[in-house]
mmCIF file of C-alpha atoms in Angstrom:
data_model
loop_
_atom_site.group_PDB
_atom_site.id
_atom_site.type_symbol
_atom_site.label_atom_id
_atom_site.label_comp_id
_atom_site.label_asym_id
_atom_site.label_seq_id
_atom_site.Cartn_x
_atom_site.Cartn_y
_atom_site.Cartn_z
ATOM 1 C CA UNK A 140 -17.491 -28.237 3.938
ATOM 2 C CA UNK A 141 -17.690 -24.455 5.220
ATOM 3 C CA UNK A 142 -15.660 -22.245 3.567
ATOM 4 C CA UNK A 143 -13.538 -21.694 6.566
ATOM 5 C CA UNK A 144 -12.937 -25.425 6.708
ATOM 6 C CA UNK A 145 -12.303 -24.916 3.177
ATOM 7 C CA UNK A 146 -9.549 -22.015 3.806
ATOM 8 C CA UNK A 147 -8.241 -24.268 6.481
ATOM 9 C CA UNK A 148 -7.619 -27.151 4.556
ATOM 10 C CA UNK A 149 -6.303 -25.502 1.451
ATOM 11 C CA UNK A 150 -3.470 -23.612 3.645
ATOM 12 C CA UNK A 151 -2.468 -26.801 5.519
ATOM 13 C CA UNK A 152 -2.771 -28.535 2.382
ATOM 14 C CA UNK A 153 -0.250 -26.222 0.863
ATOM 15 C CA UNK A 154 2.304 -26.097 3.295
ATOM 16 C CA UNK A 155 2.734 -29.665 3.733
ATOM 17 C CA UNK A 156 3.120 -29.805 -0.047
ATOM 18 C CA UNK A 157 5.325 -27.236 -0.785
ATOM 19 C CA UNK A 158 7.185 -26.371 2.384
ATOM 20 C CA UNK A 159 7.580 -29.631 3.899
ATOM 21 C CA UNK A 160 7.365 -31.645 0.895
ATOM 22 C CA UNK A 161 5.008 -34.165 1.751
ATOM 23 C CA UNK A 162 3.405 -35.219 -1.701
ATOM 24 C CA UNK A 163 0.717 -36.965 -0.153
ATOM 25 C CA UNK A 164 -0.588 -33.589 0.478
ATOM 26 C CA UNK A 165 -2.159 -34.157 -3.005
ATOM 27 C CA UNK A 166 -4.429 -37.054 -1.797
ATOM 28 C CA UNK A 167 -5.994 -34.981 0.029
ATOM 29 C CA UNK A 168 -6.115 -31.743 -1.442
ATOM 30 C CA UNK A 169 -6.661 -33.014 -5.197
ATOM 31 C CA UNK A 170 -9.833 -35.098 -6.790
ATOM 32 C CA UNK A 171 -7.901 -38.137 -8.762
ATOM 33 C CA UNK A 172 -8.814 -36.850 -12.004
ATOM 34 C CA UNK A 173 -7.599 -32.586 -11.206
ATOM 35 C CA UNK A 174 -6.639 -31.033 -13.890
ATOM 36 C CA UNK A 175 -3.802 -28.458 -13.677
ATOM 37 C CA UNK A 176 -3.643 -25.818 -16.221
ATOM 38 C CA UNK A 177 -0.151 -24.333 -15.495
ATOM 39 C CA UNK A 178 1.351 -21.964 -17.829
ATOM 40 C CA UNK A 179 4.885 -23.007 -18.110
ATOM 41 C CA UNK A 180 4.990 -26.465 -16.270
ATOM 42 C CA UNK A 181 2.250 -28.921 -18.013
ATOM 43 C CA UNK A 182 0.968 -31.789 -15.520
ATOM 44 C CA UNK A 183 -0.529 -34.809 -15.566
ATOM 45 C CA UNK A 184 -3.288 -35.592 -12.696
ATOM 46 C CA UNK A 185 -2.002 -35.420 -9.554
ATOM 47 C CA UNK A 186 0.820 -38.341 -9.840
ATOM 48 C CA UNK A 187 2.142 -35.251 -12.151
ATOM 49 C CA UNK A 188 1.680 -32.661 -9.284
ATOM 50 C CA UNK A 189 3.570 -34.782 -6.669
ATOM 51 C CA UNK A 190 6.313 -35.286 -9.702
ATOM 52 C CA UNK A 191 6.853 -31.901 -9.809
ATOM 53 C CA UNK A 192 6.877 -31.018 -6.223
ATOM 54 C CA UNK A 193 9.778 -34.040 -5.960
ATOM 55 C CA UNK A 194 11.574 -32.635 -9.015
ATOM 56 C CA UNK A 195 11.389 -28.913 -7.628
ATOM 57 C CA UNK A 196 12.112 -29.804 -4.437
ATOM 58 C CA UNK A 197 15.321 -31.746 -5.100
ATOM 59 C CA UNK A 198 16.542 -28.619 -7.393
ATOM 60 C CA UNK A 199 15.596 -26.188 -4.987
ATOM 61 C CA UNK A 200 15.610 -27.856 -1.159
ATOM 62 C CA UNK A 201 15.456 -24.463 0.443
ATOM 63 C CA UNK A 202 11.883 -23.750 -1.263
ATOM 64 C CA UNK A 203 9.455 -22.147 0.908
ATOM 65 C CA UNK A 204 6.107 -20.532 0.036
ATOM 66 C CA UNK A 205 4.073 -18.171 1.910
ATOM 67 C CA UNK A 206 -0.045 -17.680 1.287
ATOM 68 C CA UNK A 207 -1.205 -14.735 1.790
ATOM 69 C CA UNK A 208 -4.663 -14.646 0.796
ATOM 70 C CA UNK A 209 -7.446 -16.967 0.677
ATOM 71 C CA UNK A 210 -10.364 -15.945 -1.058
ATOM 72 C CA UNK A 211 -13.332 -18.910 -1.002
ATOM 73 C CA UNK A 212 -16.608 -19.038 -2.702
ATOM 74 C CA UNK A 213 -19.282 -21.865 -3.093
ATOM 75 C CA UNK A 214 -17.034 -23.879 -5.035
ATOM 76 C CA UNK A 215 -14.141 -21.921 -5.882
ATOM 77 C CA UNK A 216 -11.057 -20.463 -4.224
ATOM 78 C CA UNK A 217 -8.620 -17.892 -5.285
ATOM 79 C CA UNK A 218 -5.209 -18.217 -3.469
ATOM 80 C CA UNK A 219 -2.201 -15.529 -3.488
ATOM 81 C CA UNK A 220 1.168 -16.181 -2.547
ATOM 82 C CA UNK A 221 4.827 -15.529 -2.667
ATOM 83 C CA UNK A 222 7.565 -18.271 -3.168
ATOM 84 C CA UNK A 223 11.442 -18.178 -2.431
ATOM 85 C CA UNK A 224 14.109 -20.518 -3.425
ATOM 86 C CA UNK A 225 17.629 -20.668 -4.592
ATOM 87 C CA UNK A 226 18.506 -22.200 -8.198
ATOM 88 C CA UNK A 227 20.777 -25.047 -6.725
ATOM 89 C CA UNK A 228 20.381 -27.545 -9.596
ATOM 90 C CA UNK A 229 19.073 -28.408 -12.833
ATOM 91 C CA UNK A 230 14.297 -28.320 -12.945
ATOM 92 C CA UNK A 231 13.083 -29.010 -16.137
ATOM 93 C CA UNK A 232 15.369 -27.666 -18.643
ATOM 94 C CA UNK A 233 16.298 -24.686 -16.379
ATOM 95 C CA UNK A 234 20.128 -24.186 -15.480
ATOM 96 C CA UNK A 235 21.133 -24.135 -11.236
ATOM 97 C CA UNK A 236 22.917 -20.750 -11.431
ATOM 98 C CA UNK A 237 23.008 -20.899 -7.354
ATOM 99 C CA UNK A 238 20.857 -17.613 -7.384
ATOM 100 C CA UNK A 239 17.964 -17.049 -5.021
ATOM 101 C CA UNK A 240 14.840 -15.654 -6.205
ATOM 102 C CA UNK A 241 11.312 -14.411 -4.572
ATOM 103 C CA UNK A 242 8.273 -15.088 -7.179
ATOM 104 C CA UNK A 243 4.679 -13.760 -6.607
ATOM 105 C CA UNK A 244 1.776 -15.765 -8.025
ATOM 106 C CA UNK A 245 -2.065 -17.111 -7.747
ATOM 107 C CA UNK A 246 -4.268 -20.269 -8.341
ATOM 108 C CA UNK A 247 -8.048 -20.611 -9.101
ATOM 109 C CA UNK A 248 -9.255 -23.606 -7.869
ATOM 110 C CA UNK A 249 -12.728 -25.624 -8.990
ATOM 111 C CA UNK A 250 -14.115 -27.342 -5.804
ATOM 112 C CA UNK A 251 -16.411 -30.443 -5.857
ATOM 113 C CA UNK A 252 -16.771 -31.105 -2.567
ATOM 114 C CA UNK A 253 -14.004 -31.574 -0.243
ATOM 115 C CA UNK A 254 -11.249 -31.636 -3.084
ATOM 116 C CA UNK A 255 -10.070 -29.305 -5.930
ATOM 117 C CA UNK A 256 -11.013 -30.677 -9.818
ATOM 118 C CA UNK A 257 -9.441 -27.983 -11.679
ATOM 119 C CA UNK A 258 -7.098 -25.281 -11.071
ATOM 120 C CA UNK A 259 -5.543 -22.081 -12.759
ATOM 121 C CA UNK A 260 -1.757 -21.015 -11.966
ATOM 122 C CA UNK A 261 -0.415 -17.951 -13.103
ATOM 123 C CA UNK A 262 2.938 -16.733 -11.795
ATOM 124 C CA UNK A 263 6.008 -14.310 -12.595
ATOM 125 C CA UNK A 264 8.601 -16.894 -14.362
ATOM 126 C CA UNK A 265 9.871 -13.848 -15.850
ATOM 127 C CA UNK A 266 10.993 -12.378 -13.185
ATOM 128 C CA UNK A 267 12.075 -15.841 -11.309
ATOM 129 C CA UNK A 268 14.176 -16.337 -14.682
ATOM 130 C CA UNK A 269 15.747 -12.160 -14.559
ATOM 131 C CA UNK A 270 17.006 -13.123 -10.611
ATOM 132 C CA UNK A 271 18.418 -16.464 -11.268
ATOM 133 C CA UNK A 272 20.762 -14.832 -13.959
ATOM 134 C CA UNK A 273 18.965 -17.100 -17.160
ATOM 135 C CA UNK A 274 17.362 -13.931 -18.629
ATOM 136 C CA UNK A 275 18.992 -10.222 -18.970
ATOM 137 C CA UNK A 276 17.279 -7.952 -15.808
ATOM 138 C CA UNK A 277 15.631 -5.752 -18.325
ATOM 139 C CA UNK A 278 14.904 -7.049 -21.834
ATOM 140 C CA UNK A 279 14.241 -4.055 -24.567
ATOM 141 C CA UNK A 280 12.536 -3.636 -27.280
ATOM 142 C CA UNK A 281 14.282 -1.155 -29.102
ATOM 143 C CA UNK A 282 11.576 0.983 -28.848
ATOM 144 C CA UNK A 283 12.414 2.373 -25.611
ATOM 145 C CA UNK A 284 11.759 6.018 -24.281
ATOM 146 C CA UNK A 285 14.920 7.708 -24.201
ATOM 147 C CA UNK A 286 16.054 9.266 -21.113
#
């Protein structure tokens, strides 16, 4: 696989998944035995990828994320992107306030051949928490600068 194949497949891949919600996406797109290092949503496999994209999906229908960079080596890609949603209902423990929110975040991805084995997520759940009303918009230390 080229890496333009590569960038191809890991954008088409990643609409159908996330914007369209088509979990079988993740067949394609994930080695059976991928592991997901996520930093605030543990998964299993992929059976606990497609989970996820059901559970977030159903909370937030209106979820939409845009890539904006593709960045592929010999067997790894770095991907950047910014997601939108609105809070509707209850995901994992967090409260639907009804508030929309715009998050910016990235993935590493380990290739073996034609499908990812292991990939990195790091992403602004601060922030996504601050615009959906479940934290306070700035959170001090007391140690502030004053004025």
């Amino acid at each position: 696989m080229t890496t333009d194949e590569r960038t191809a497949m890991l954008r088409r891949c990643l609409d159908e998944l996330w914007n369209k919600g088509n979990v079988d996406a993740c067949d394609e797109l994930y080695a059976e035995h991928c592991m997901f290092h996520d930093p605030t949503f543990p998964m299993e496999g992929v059976a606990g990828m497609k989970s996820f994209v059901q559970e977030l999906r159903a909370a937030q229908p209106d979820f939409h994320m845009d890539v904006h960079d593709v960045v592929c080596g010999e067997d790894m890609t770095a991907t950047r992107y910014t997601c939108a949603a609105t809070a509707r209902n209850e995901f994992r423990g967090l409260a639907g306030t009804g508030k929309t929110y715009v998050m910016n975040g990235m993935d590493m991805s380990k290739w073996e051949g034609d499908r990812i084995v292991e990939q990195w997520s790091v992403y602004d759940m601060l922030g996504t928490l601050q615009q959906i009303g479940l934290l306070p918009e700035r959170m001090g230390t007391g140690h502030e600068m004053p004025a």
